[in-house]
Amino acid sequence: MRFMYSCKLVRFVACIVLCAAIVGTMGGCGSAPLTTTPEYRGNPLAALYYSTDLPHEKLGDGLSYVFLIDQQGALLTLPYRGLELNSLIPFESSLLLHQKKQLLAIQDTKSTTSASYEDACKVYAGYGQSSGRINVNNMYYALFNGRFSDDRQHYISTMRWGNESNHYCQDLNDYIEVSGDDGADVYFISSDAGDSSIKSFNKMSIQGERVISEKSFLERSKVDGRFMFTKLIADGSNMLGIYADLLEDKVQLNLMQIDKKNKSAVQKHSLLQYDGSNTHYYFFNKESIYVKGRDVYFVDGYGDVYAYNLTGKRLELKFHLKDYTRESQLQDEMVYFYQDYLYFYRFNSNTSQHQIEQYNLQGDIIKTVNLPDLSKQLGQNTMFLYDFKILNL
């Protein structure tokens, strides 16, 4: 079932929801209260998204914060409703943020506009940075975790997509393990509801208000404990992603290379093994992967930055994040690759403050941006970092 709303105005406004069986009126535009440090100059360098998780939500709402950070570290703080595992989408001159029943467009001019969805298009949790932009037709997309069908025969996920004036929603009968895009289409790997070892490769082509889907058998996993660590990213005719196989007391890290035109031609590259007695090897986030030339860069949970050469099939430790030691809880740490740089957002226990470090791919620190204390707004162990983006709005 697909829900669509289209707007005549340039920006996000209240519209009409259209469906084959349902016609409803959307809520009006609104703005959230904004706070800012006096030094905030606009033209943000980065954005952070913190939110309560589902267990900490109250009355189904929860709380989230979007922080816009300028080049000097000053903040613009925007409080909203919570949405677990949500992500930020830089789009045109706005930053898009999905809510359970709304889509917000945040402008650097300190204004926020919103449009509301009908109940049937409500979402409860994201898939963790499973969103992006399709450049060929200037569309955004986002994928959301859902529920099992009433007959338990399949899983129901939700896809939202659109542009500045048209917005759509459609259910997908798949459990999504990992997703990504190549700038033209959206791809994801799903597992069978009856047999989770059966993996499928899915291609979603956005064509205006329609999504054309293709699904093909990918493989049957021989290991029960497979876990995807990164999103899928494009490399020419291939999609790449990093995952781990849990093998008794060991963890085997692998790179998956999927030919988009010949889905059954899956190549796997062995990367590293870790001690499986703890989870410190877990990656910071699904954005912990990047391709430059024939090298695939990734950052593991210990703060080591590696590059795997696809041609020579060689793995090289490039550098270690400066003065970083893995702690037991990952509440305030994320990496993001942008234009051949690695950005690391962290709470630095040595300086007792949050900061953003910019590295080149050789490991040199280009810049460190120190942030004001966020702990008073975030509280203790109730707000979780779900996204970190470097912006070029």
mmCIF file with all atom_site columns, N, CA, C and O in Angstrom, residues 129 178-180 228-235 239-243 253-257 271 283-292 295-300 304-308 310 334-339 341-343 361:
data_model
loop_
_atom_site.group_PDB
_atom_site.id
_atom_site.type_symbol
_atom_site.label_atom_id
_atom_site.label_alt_id
_atom_site.label_comp_id
_atom_site.label_asym_id
_atom_site.label_entity_id
_atom_site.label_seq_id
_atom_site.pdbx_PDB_ins_code
_atom_site.Cartn_x
_atom_site.Cartn_y
_atom_site.Cartn_z
_atom_site.occupancy
_atom_site.B_iso_or_equiv
_atom_site.pdbx_formal_charge
_atom_site.auth_seq_id
_atom_site.auth_comp_id
_atom_site.auth_asym_id
_atom_site.auth_atom_id
_atom_site.pdbx_PDB_model_num
ATOM 1   N N  . GLN A 1 129 ? 21.005 4.732   9.961  1.00 0.00 ? 129 GLN A N  1
ATOM 2   C CA . GLN A 1 129 ? 21.681 5.385   8.844  1.00 0.00 ? 129 GLN A CA 1
ATOM 3   C C  . GLN A 1 129 ? 21.306 4.786   7.490  1.00 0.00 ? 129 GLN A C  1
ATOM 4   O O  . GLN A 1 129 ? 22.050 4.909   6.519  1.00 0.00 ? 129 GLN A O  1
ATOM 5   N N  . VAL A 1 178 ? 20.905 -4.901  5.702  1.00 0.00 ? 178 VAL A N  1
ATOM 6   C CA . VAL A 1 178 ? 21.814 -3.798  5.393  1.00 0.00 ? 178 VAL A CA 1
ATOM 7   C C  . VAL A 1 178 ? 21.354 -3.162  4.093  1.00 0.00 ? 178 VAL A C  1
ATOM 8   O O  . VAL A 1 178 ? 20.752 -3.819  3.249  1.00 0.00 ? 178 VAL A O  1
ATOM 9   N N  . SER A 1 179 ? 21.618 -1.866  3.945  1.00 0.00 ? 179 SER A N  1
ATOM 10  C CA . SER A 1 179 ? 21.176 -1.174  2.736  1.00 0.00 ? 179 SER A CA 1
ATOM 11  C C  . SER A 1 179 ? 22.219 -0.156  2.307  1.00 0.00 ? 179 SER A C  1
ATOM 12  O O  . SER A 1 179 ? 23.194 0.113   3.012  1.00 0.00 ? 179 SER A O  1
ATOM 13  N N  . GLY A 1 180 ? 21.984 0.438   1.144  1.00 0.00 ? 180 GLY A N  1
ATOM 14  C CA . GLY A 1 180 ? 22.852 1.475   0.612  1.00 0.00 ? 180 GLY A CA 1
ATOM 15  C C  . GLY A 1 180 ? 22.367 1.881   -0.760 1.00 0.00 ? 180 GLY A C  1
ATOM 16  O O  . GLY A 1 180 ? 21.346 1.381   -1.248 1.00 0.00 ? 180 GLY A O  1
ATOM 17  N N  . MET A 1 228 ? 26.132 -7.684  9.957  1.00 0.00 ? 228 MET A N  1
ATOM 18  C CA . MET A 1 228 ? 26.610 -6.649  9.056  1.00 0.00 ? 228 MET A CA 1
ATOM 19  C C  . MET A 1 228 ? 27.092 -5.447  9.860  1.00 0.00 ? 228 MET A C  1
ATOM 20  O O  . MET A 1 228 ? 26.379 -4.936  10.717 1.00 0.00 ? 228 MET A O  1
ATOM 21  N N  . PHE A 1 229 ? 28.318 -4.990  9.575  1.00 0.00 ? 229 PHE A N  1
ATOM 22  C CA . PHE A 1 229 ? 28.904 -3.867  10.303 1.00 0.00 ? 229 PHE A CA 1
ATOM 23  C C  . PHE A 1 229 ? 28.757 -2.537  9.577  1.00 0.00 ? 229 PHE A C  1
ATOM 24  O O  . PHE A 1 229 ? 28.761 -1.482  10.209 1.00 0.00 ? 229 PHE A O  1
ATOM 25  N N  . THR A 1 230 ? 28.684 -2.547  8.269  1.00 0.00 ? 230 THR A N  1
ATOM 26  C CA . THR A 1 230 ? 28.615 -1.291  7.522  1.00 0.00 ? 230 THR A CA 1
ATOM 27  C C  . THR A 1 230 ? 27.414 -1.306  6.581  1.00 0.00 ? 230 THR A C  1
ATOM 28  O O  . THR A 1 230 ? 26.818 -2.349  6.315  1.00 0.00 ? 230 THR A O  1
ATOM 29  N N  . LYS A 1 231 ? 27.092 -0.157  6.067  1.00 0.00 ? 231 LYS A N  1
ATOM 30  C CA . LYS A 1 231 ? 26.110 -0.057  5.007  1.00 0.00 ? 231 LYS A CA 1
ATOM 31  C C  . LYS A 1 231 ? 26.726 -0.582  3.713  1.00 0.00 ? 231 LYS A C  1
ATOM 32  O O  . LYS A 1 231 ? 27.930 -0.892  3.644  1.00 0.00 ? 231 LYS A O  1
ATOM 33  N N  . LEU A 1 232 ? 25.931 -0.684  2.654  1.00 0.00 ? 232 LEU A N  1
ATOM 34  C CA . LEU A 1 232 ? 26.435 -1.012  1.335  1.00 0.00 ? 232 LEU A CA 1
ATOM 35  C C  . LEU A 1 232 ? 26.851 0.273   0.633  1.00 0.00 ? 232 LEU A C  1
ATOM 36  O O  . LEU A 1 232 ? 26.113 1.264   0.658  1.00 0.00 ? 232 LEU A O  1
ATOM 37  N N  . ILE A 1 233 ? 28.025 0.264   0.014  1.00 0.00 ? 233 ILE A N  1
ATOM 38  C CA . ILE A 1 233 ? 28.472 1.428   -0.746 1.00 0.00 ? 233 ILE A CA 1
ATOM 39  C C  . ILE A 1 233 ? 28.840 0.988   -2.154 1.00 0.00 ? 233 ILE A C  1
ATOM 40  O O  . ILE A 1 233 ? 29.184 -0.169  -2.394 1.00 0.00 ? 233 ILE A O  1
ATOM 41  N N  . ALA A 1 234 ? 28.771 1.919   -3.087 1.00 0.00 ? 234 ALA A N  1
ATOM 42  C CA . ALA A 1 234 ? 29.001 1.611   -4.499 1.00 0.00 ? 234 ALA A CA 1
ATOM 43  C C  . ALA A 1 234 ? 30.479 1.673   -4.843 1.00 0.00 ? 234 ALA A C  1
ATOM 44  O O  . ALA A 1 234 ? 31.216 2.528   -4.355 1.00 0.00 ? 234 ALA A O  1
ATOM 45  N N  . ASP A 1 235 ? 30.887 0.753   -5.705 1.00 0.00 ? 235 ASP A N  1
ATOM 46  C CA . ASP A 1 235 ? 32.231 0.759   -6.292 1.00 0.00 ? 235 ASP A CA 1
ATOM 47  C C  . ASP A 1 235 ? 32.095 0.293   -7.737 1.00 0.00 ? 235 ASP A C  1
ATOM 48  O O  . ASP A 1 235 ? 32.185 -0.893  -8.024 1.00 0.00 ? 235 ASP A O  1
ATOM 49  N N  . MET A 1 239 ? 28.493 -3.443  -5.303 1.00 0.00 ? 239 MET A N  1
ATOM 50  C CA . MET A 1 239 ? 28.158 -2.901  -3.993 1.00 0.00 ? 239 MET A CA 1
ATOM 51  C C  . MET A 1 239 ? 29.015 -3.634  -2.967 1.00 0.00 ? 239 MET A C  1
ATOM 52  O O  . MET A 1 239 ? 29.170 -4.869  -3.027 1.00 0.00 ? 239 MET A O  1
ATOM 53  N N  . LEU A 1 240 ? 29.584 -2.875  -2.028 1.00 0.00 ? 240 LEU A N  1
ATOM 54  C CA . LEU A 1 240 ? 30.495 -3.425  -1.031 1.00 0.00 ? 240 LEU A CA 1
ATOM 55  C C  . LEU A 1 240 ? 29.919 -3.259  0.361  1.00 0.00 ? 240 LEU A C  1
ATOM 56  O O  . LEU A 1 240 ? 29.241 -2.273  0.660  1.00 0.00 ? 240 LEU A O  1
ATOM 57  N N  . GLY A 1 241 ? 30.206 -4.202  1.242  1.00 0.00 ? 241 GLY A N  1
ATOM 58  C CA . GLY A 1 241 ? 29.813 -4.102  2.642  1.00 0.00 ? 241 GLY A CA 1
ATOM 59  C C  . GLY A 1 241 ? 30.678 -5.002  3.491  1.00 0.00 ? 241 GLY A C  1
ATOM 60  O O  . GLY A 1 241 ? 31.188 -6.024  3.021  1.00 0.00 ? 241 GLY A O  1
ATOM 61  N N  . ILE A 1 242 ? 30.869 -4.645  4.747  1.00 0.00 ? 242 ILE A N  1
ATOM 62  C CA . ILE A 1 242 ? 31.705 -5.422  5.662  1.00 0.00 ? 242 ILE A CA 1
ATOM 63  C C  . ILE A 1 242 ? 30.814 -6.090  6.701  1.00 0.00 ? 242 ILE A C  1
ATOM 64  O O  . ILE A 1 242 ? 29.904 -5.464  7.261  1.00 0.00 ? 242 ILE A O  1
ATOM 65  N N  . TYR A 1 243 ? 31.086 -7.357  6.951  1.00 0.00 ? 243 TYR A N  1
ATOM 66  C CA . TYR A 1 243 ? 30.305 -8.119  7.918  1.00 0.00 ? 243 TYR A CA 1
ATOM 67  C C  . TYR A 1 243 ? 31.233 -9.037  8.704  1.00 0.00 ? 243 TYR A C  1
ATOM 68  O O  . TYR A 1 243 ? 32.422 -9.193  8.381  1.00 0.00 ? 243 TYR A O  1
ATOM 69  N N  . LEU A 1 253 ? 36.171 -11.184 10.275 1.00 0.00 ? 253 LEU A N  1
ATOM 70  C CA . LEU A 1 253 ? 35.711 -10.013 9.553  1.00 0.00 ? 253 LEU A CA 1
ATOM 71  C C  . LEU A 1 253 ? 35.935 -10.208 8.059  1.00 0.00 ? 253 LEU A C  1
ATOM 72  O O  . LEU A 1 253 ? 37.024 -10.608 7.627  1.00 0.00 ? 253 LEU A O  1
ATOM 73  N N  . ASN A 1 254 ? 34.898 -9.911  7.257  1.00 0.00 ? 254 ASN A N  1
ATOM 74  C CA . ASN A 1 254 ? 34.950 -10.139 5.816  1.00 0.00 ? 254 ASN A CA 1
ATOM 75  C C  . ASN A 1 254 ? 34.393 -8.938  5.054  1.00 0.00 ? 254 ASN A C  1
ATOM 76  O O  . ASN A 1 254 ? 33.539 -8.203  5.564  1.00 0.00 ? 254 ASN A O  1
ATOM 77  N N  . LEU A 1 255 ? 34.867 -8.784  3.825  1.00 0.00 ? 255 LEU A N  1
ATOM 78  C CA . LEU A 1 255 ? 34.338 -7.797  2.892  1.00 0.00 ? 255 LEU A CA 1
ATOM 79  C C  . LEU A 1 255 ? 33.528 -8.518  1.831  1.00 0.00 ? 255 LEU A C  1
ATOM 80  O O  . LEU A 1 255 ? 34.012 -9.466  1.199  1.00 0.00 ? 255 LEU A O  1
ATOM 81  N N  . MET A 1 256 ? 32.290 -8.099  1.640  1.00 0.00 ? 256 MET A N  1
ATOM 82  C CA . MET A 1 256 ? 31.413 -8.681  0.631  1.00 0.00 ? 256 MET A CA 1
ATOM 83  C C  . MET A 1 256 ? 31.385 -7.771  -0.597 1.00 0.00 ? 256 MET A C  1
ATOM 84  O O  . MET A 1 256 ? 31.215 -6.561  -0.481 1.00 0.00 ? 256 MET A O  1
ATOM 85  N N  . GLN A 1 257 ? 31.543 -8.366  -1.774 1.00 0.00 ? 257 GLN A N  1
ATOM 86  C CA . GLN A 1 257 ? 31.544 -7.639  -3.046 1.00 0.00 ? 257 GLN A CA 1
ATOM 87  C C  . GLN A 1 257 ? 30.481 -8.256  -3.939 1.00 0.00 ? 257 GLN A C  1
ATOM 88  O O  . GLN A 1 257 ? 30.600 -9.399  -4.378 1.00 0.00 ? 257 GLN A O  1
ATOM 89  N N  . LEU A 1 271 ? 39.346 -10.382 5.999  1.00 0.00 ? 271 LEU A N  1
ATOM 90  C CA . LEU A 1 271 ? 40.043 -9.193  6.471  1.00 0.00 ? 271 LEU A CA 1
ATOM 91  C C  . LEU A 1 271 ? 40.815 -9.435  7.763  1.00 0.00 ? 271 LEU A C  1
ATOM 92  O O  . LEU A 1 271 ? 42.037 -9.408  7.783  1.00 0.00 ? 271 LEU A O  1
ATOM 93  N N  . PHE A 1 283 ? 32.158 -2.010  15.036 1.00 0.00 ? 283 PHE A N  1
ATOM 94  C CA . PHE A 1 283 ? 32.428 -0.748  14.364 1.00 0.00 ? 283 PHE A CA 1
ATOM 95  C C  . PHE A 1 283 ? 31.654 0.384   15.044 1.00 0.00 ? 283 PHE A C  1
ATOM 96  O O  . PHE A 1 283 ? 30.636 0.167   15.689 1.00 0.00 ? 283 PHE A O  1
ATOM 97  N N  . PHE A 1 284 ? 32.139 1.603   14.860 1.00 0.00 ? 284 PHE A N  1
ATOM 98  C CA . PHE A 1 284 ? 31.477 2.751   15.469 1.00 0.00 ? 284 PHE A CA 1
ATOM 99  C C  . PHE A 1 284 ? 30.061 2.922   14.919 1.00 0.00 ? 284 PHE A C  1
ATOM 100 O O  . PHE A 1 284 ? 29.135 3.252   15.640 1.00 0.00 ? 284 PHE A O  1
ATOM 101 N N  . ASN A 1 285 ? 29.872 2.735   13.629 1.00 0.00 ? 285 ASN A N  1
ATOM 102 C CA . ASN A 1 285 ? 28.581 2.950   12.991 1.00 0.00 ? 285 ASN A CA 1
ATOM 103 C C  . ASN A 1 285 ? 28.653 2.427   11.559 1.00 0.00 ? 285 ASN A C  1
ATOM 104 O O  . ASN A 1 285 ? 29.724 2.050   11.069 1.00 0.00 ? 285 ASN A O  1
ATOM 105 N N  . LYS A 1 286 ? 27.526 2.385   10.883 1.00 0.00 ? 286 LYS A N  1
ATOM 106 C CA . LYS A 1 286 ? 27.469 1.800   9.542  1.00 0.00 ? 286 LYS A CA 1
ATOM 107 C C  . LYS A 1 286 ? 28.129 2.673   8.477  1.00 0.00 ? 286 LYS A C  1
ATOM 108 O O  . LYS A 1 286 ? 28.307 2.250   7.338  1.00 0.00 ? 286 LYS A O  1
ATOM 109 N N  . GLU A 1 287 ? 28.503 3.896   8.847  1.00 0.00 ? 287 GLU A N  1
ATOM 110 C CA . GLU A 1 287 ? 29.215 4.778   7.915  1.00 0.00 ? 287 GLU A CA 1
ATOM 111 C C  . GLU A 1 287 ? 30.724 4.537   7.948  1.00 0.00 ? 287 GLU A C  1
ATOM 112 O O  . GLU A 1 287 ? 31.482 5.279   7.325  1.00 0.00 ? 287 GLU A O  1
ATOM 113 N N  . SER A 1 288 ? 31.179 3.519   8.653  1.00 0.00 ? 288 SER A N  1
ATOM 114 C CA . SER A 1 288 ? 32.612 3.288   8.858  1.00 0.00 ? 288 SER A CA 1
ATOM 115 C C  . SER A 1 288 ? 33.280 2.625   7.660  1.00 0.00 ? 288 SER A C  1
ATOM 116 O O  . SER A 1 288 ? 34.124 1.740   7.822  1.00 0.00 ? 288 SER A O  1
ATOM 117 N N  . ILE A 1 289 ? 32.929 3.027   6.450  1.00 0.00 ? 289 ILE A N  1
ATOM 118 C CA . ILE A 1 289 ? 33.488 2.422   5.238  1.00 0.00 ? 289 ILE A CA 1
ATOM 119 C C  . ILE A 1 289 ? 33.560 3.481   4.144  1.00 0.00 ? 289 ILE A C  1
ATOM 120 O O  . ILE A 1 289 ? 32.702 4.389   4.077  1.00 0.00 ? 289 ILE A O  1
ATOM 121 N N  . TYR A 1 290 ? 34.577 3.366   3.283  1.00 0.00 ? 290 TYR A N  1
ATOM 122 C CA . TYR A 1 290 ? 34.813 4.376   2.255  1.00 0.00 ? 290 TYR A CA 1
ATOM 123 C C  . TYR A 1 290 ? 35.677 3.740   1.161  1.00 0.00 ? 290 TYR A C  1
ATOM 124 O O  . TYR A 1 290 ? 36.544 2.911   1.446  1.00 0.00 ? 290 TYR A O  1
ATOM 125 N N  . VAL A 1 291 ? 35.440 4.148   -0.083 1.00 0.00 ? 291 VAL A N  1
ATOM 126 C CA . VAL A 1 291 ? 36.227 3.651   -1.209 1.00 0.00 ? 291 VAL A CA 1
ATOM 127 C C  . VAL A 1 291 ? 36.947 4.816   -1.870 1.00 0.00 ? 291 VAL A C  1
ATOM 128 O O  . VAL A 1 291 ? 36.328 5.847   -2.163 1.00 0.00 ? 291 VAL A O  1
ATOM 129 N N  . LYS A 1 292 ? 38.243 4.636   -2.092 1.00 0.00 ? 292 LYS A N  1
ATOM 130 C CA . LYS A 1 292 ? 39.029 5.590   -2.878 1.00 0.00 ? 292 LYS A CA 1
ATOM 131 C C  . LYS A 1 292 ? 39.931 4.788   -3.805 1.00 0.00 ? 292 LYS A C  1
ATOM 132 O O  . LYS A 1 292 ? 40.794 4.038   -3.339 1.00 0.00 ? 292 LYS A O  1
ATOM 133 N N  . ASP A 1 295 ? 41.109 1.040   -3.076 1.00 0.00 ? 295 ASP A N  1
ATOM 134 C CA . ASP A 1 295 ? 41.240 0.795   -1.646 1.00 0.00 ? 295 ASP A CA 1
ATOM 135 C C  . ASP A 1 295 ? 39.908 0.998   -0.934 1.00 0.00 ? 295 ASP A C  1
ATOM 136 O O  . ASP A 1 295 ? 39.214 1.995   -1.160 1.00 0.00 ? 295 ASP A O  1
ATOM 137 N N  . VAL A 1 296 ? 39.558 0.052   -0.074 1.00 0.00 ? 296 VAL A N  1
ATOM 138 C CA . VAL A 1 296 ? 38.373 0.133   0.770  1.00 0.00 ? 296 VAL A CA 1
ATOM 139 C C  . VAL A 1 296 ? 38.838 0.431   2.193  1.00 0.00 ? 296 VAL A C  1
ATOM 140 O O  . VAL A 1 296 ? 39.518 -0.391  2.812  1.00 0.00 ? 296 VAL A O  1
ATOM 141 N N  . TYR A 1 297 ? 38.494 1.604   2.686  1.00 0.00 ? 297 TYR A N  1
ATOM 142 C CA . TYR A 1 297 ? 38.875 2.013   4.036  1.00 0.00 ? 297 TYR A CA 1
ATOM 143 C C  . TYR A 1 297 ? 37.763 1.633   5.012  1.00 0.00 ? 297 TYR A C  1
ATOM 144 O O  . TYR A 1 297 ? 36.586 1.725   4.701  1.00 0.00 ? 297 TYR A O  1
ATOM 145 N N  . PHE A 1 298 ? 38.175 1.232   6.226  1.00 0.00 ? 298 PHE A N  1
ATOM 146 C CA . PHE A 1 298 ? 37.188 1.002   7.280  1.00 0.00 ? 298 PHE A CA 1
ATOM 147 C C  . PHE A 1 298 ? 37.844 1.246   8.633  1.00 0.00 ? 298 PHE A C  1
ATOM 148 O O  . PHE A 1 298 ? 39.064 1.232   8.775  1.00 0.00 ? 298 PHE A O  1
ATOM 149 N N  . VAL A 1 299 ? 36.981 1.509   9.640  1.00 0.00 ? 299 VAL A N  1
ATOM 150 C CA . VAL A 1 299 ? 37.436 1.820   10.995 1.00 0.00 ? 299 VAL A CA 1
ATOM 151 C C  . VAL A 1 299 ? 36.771 0.842   11.950 1.00 0.00 ? 299 VAL A C  1
ATOM 152 O O  . VAL A 1 299 ? 35.541 0.793   12.028 1.00 0.00 ? 299 VAL A O  1
ATOM 153 N N  . ASP A 1 300 ? 37.569 0.061   12.672 1.00 0.00 ? 300 ASP A N  1
ATOM 154 C CA . ASP A 1 300 ? 36.968 -0.894  13.603 1.00 0.00 ? 300 ASP A CA 1
ATOM 155 C C  . ASP A 1 300 ? 36.776 -0.253  14.971 1.00 0.00 ? 300 ASP A C  1
ATOM 156 O O  . ASP A 1 300 ? 37.129 0.908   15.202 1.00 0.00 ? 300 ASP A O  1
ATOM 157 N N  . ASP A 1 304 ? 41.255 1.510   14.950 1.00 0.00 ? 304 ASP A N  1
ATOM 158 C CA . ASP A 1 304 ? 42.238 1.260   13.890 1.00 0.00 ? 304 ASP A CA 1
ATOM 159 C C  . ASP A 1 304 ? 41.610 1.503   12.525 1.00 0.00 ? 304 ASP A C  1
ATOM 160 O O  . ASP A 1 304 ? 40.492 1.038   12.256 1.00 0.00 ? 304 ASP A O  1
ATOM 161 N N  . VAL A 1 305 ? 42.317 2.219   11.672 1.00 0.00 ? 305 VAL A N  1
ATOM 162 C CA . VAL A 1 305 ? 41.851 2.529   10.326 1.00 0.00 ? 305 VAL A CA 1
ATOM 163 C C  . VAL A 1 305 ? 42.642 1.685   9.342  1.00 0.00 ? 305 VAL A C  1
ATOM 164 O O  . VAL A 1 305 ? 43.870 1.770   9.276  1.00 0.00 ? 305 VAL A O  1
ATOM 165 N N  . TYR A 1 306 ? 41.935 0.845   8.579  1.00 0.00 ? 306 TYR A N  1
ATOM 166 C CA . TYR A 1 306 ? 42.549 -0.083  7.627  1.00 0.00 ? 306 TYR A CA 1
ATOM 167 C C  . TYR A 1 306 ? 42.169 0.303   6.200  1.00 0.00 ? 306 TYR A C  1
ATOM 168 O O  . TYR A 1 306 ? 41.170 0.979   5.965  1.00 0.00 ? 306 TYR A O  1
ATOM 169 N N  . ALA A 1 307 ? 42.969 -0.178  5.262  1.00 0.00 ? 307 ALA A N  1
ATOM 170 C CA . ALA A 1 307 ? 42.645 -0.079  3.837  1.00 0.00 ? 307 ALA A CA 1
ATOM 171 C C  . ALA A 1 307 ? 42.895 -1.435  3.199  1.00 0.00 ? 307 ALA A C  1
ATOM 172 O O  . ALA A 1 307 ? 43.977 -2.014  3.356  1.00 0.00 ? 307 ALA A O  1
ATOM 173 N N  . TYR A 1 308 ? 41.861 -1.938  2.509  1.00 0.00 ? 308 TYR A N  1
ATOM 174 C CA . TYR A 1 308 ? 41.993 -3.209  1.787  1.00 0.00 ? 308 TYR A CA 1
ATOM 175 C C  . TYR A 1 308 ? 42.025 -2.922  0.296  1.00 0.00 ? 308 TYR A C  1
ATOM 176 O O  . TYR A 1 308 ? 41.109 -2.285  -0.243 1.00 0.00 ? 308 TYR A O  1
ATOM 177 N N  . LEU A 1 310 ? 41.540 -3.950  -3.368 1.00 0.00 ? 310 LEU A N  1
ATOM 178 C CA . LEU A 1 310 ? 40.753 -4.960  -4.071 1.00 0.00 ? 310 LEU A CA 1
ATOM 179 C C  . LEU A 1 310 ? 41.537 -5.642  -5.170 1.00 0.00 ? 310 LEU A C  1
ATOM 180 O O  . LEU A 1 310 ? 41.267 -6.804  -5.506 1.00 0.00 ? 310 LEU A O  1
ATOM 181 N N  . MET A 1 334 ? 31.350 8.369   16.788 1.00 0.00 ? 334 MET A N  1
ATOM 182 C CA . MET A 1 334 ? 30.989 8.001   15.420 1.00 0.00 ? 334 MET A CA 1
ATOM 183 C C  . MET A 1 334 ? 32.045 8.529   14.465 1.00 0.00 ? 334 MET A C  1
ATOM 184 O O  . MET A 1 334 ? 32.689 9.543   14.738 1.00 0.00 ? 334 MET A O  1
ATOM 185 N N  . VAL A 1 335 ? 32.182 7.834   13.328 1.00 0.00 ? 335 VAL A N  1
ATOM 186 C CA . VAL A 1 335 ? 33.061 8.312   12.269 1.00 0.00 ? 335 VAL A CA 1
ATOM 187 C C  . VAL A 1 335 ? 32.234 8.582   11.018 1.00 0.00 ? 335 VAL A C  1
ATOM 188 O O  . VAL A 1 335 ? 31.137 8.048   10.842 1.00 0.00 ? 335 VAL A O  1
ATOM 189 N N  . TYR A 1 336 ? 32.785 9.435   10.150 1.00 0.00 ? 336 TYR A N  1
ATOM 190 C CA . TYR A 1 336 ? 32.106 9.756   8.896  1.00 0.00 ? 336 TYR A CA 1
ATOM 191 C C  . TYR A 1 336 ? 33.169 10.145  7.866  1.00 0.00 ? 336 TYR A C  1
ATOM 192 O O  . TYR A 1 336 ? 33.998 11.013  8.120  1.00 0.00 ? 336 TYR A O  1
ATOM 193 N N  . PHE A 1 337 ? 33.142 9.466   6.722  1.00 0.00 ? 337 PHE A N  1
ATOM 194 C CA . PHE A 1 337 ? 34.047 9.791   5.626  1.00 0.00 ? 337 PHE A CA 1
ATOM 195 C C  . PHE A 1 337 ? 33.378 10.818  4.713  1.00 0.00 ? 337 PHE A C  1
ATOM 196 O O  . PHE A 1 337 ? 32.211 10.670  4.354  1.00 0.00 ? 337 PHE A O  1
ATOM 197 N N  . TYR A 1 338 ? 34.165 11.843  4.326  1.00 0.00 ? 338 TYR A N  1
ATOM 198 C CA . TYR A 1 338 ? 33.609 12.875  3.455  1.00 0.00 ? 338 TYR A CA 1
ATOM 199 C C  . TYR A 1 338 ? 34.737 13.499  2.645  1.00 0.00 ? 338 TYR A C  1
ATOM 200 O O  . TYR A 1 338 ? 35.694 14.045  3.210  1.00 0.00 ? 338 TYR A O  1
ATOM 201 N N  . GLN A 1 339 ? 34.648 13.371  1.315  1.00 0.00 ? 339 GLN A N  1
ATOM 202 C CA . GLN A 1 339 ? 35.588 13.983  0.388  1.00 0.00 ? 339 GLN A CA 1
ATOM 203 C C  . GLN A 1 339 ? 37.037 13.697  0.761  1.00 0.00 ? 339 GLN A C  1
ATOM 204 O O  . GLN A 1 339 ? 37.869 14.603  0.909  1.00 0.00 ? 339 GLN A O  1
ATOM 205 N N  . TYR A 1 341 ? 38.332 12.633  3.494  1.00 0.00 ? 341 TYR A N  1
ATOM 206 C CA . TYR A 1 341 ? 38.719 12.881  4.880  1.00 0.00 ? 341 TYR A CA 1
ATOM 207 C C  . TYR A 1 341 ? 37.890 11.991  5.796  1.00 0.00 ? 341 TYR A C  1
ATOM 208 O O  . TYR A 1 341 ? 36.751 11.627  5.488  1.00 0.00 ? 341 TYR A O  1
ATOM 209 N N  . LEU A 1 342 ? 38.474 11.665  6.935  1.00 0.00 ? 342 LEU A N  1
ATOM 210 C CA . LEU A 1 342 ? 37.773 10.925  7.975  1.00 0.00 ? 342 LEU A CA 1
ATOM 211 C C  . LEU A 1 342 ? 37.517 11.873  9.144  1.00 0.00 ? 342 LEU A C  1
ATOM 212 O O  . LEU A 1 342 ? 38.443 12.510  9.660  1.00 0.00 ? 342 LEU A O  1
ATOM 213 N N  . TYR A 1 343 ? 36.251 11.977  9.546  1.00 0.00 ? 343 TYR A N  1
ATOM 214 C CA . TYR A 1 343 ? 35.871 12.805  10.676 1.00 0.00 ? 343 TYR A CA 1
ATOM 215 C C  . TYR A 1 343 ? 35.463 11.902  11.835 1.00 0.00 ? 343 TYR A C  1
ATOM 216 O O  . TYR A 1 343 ? 34.683 10.955  11.656 1.00 0.00 ? 343 TYR A O  1
ATOM 217 N N  . LEU A 1 361 ? 43.520 10.711  4.787  1.00 0.00 ? 361 LEU A N  1
ATOM 218 C CA . LEU A 1 361 ? 43.557 9.245   4.690  1.00 0.00 ? 361 LEU A CA 1
ATOM 219 C C  . LEU A 1 361 ? 44.928 8.668   4.995  1.00 0.00 ? 361 LEU A C  1
ATOM 220 O O  . LEU A 1 361 ? 45.101 7.448   5.029  1.00 0.00 ? 361 LEU A O  1
#
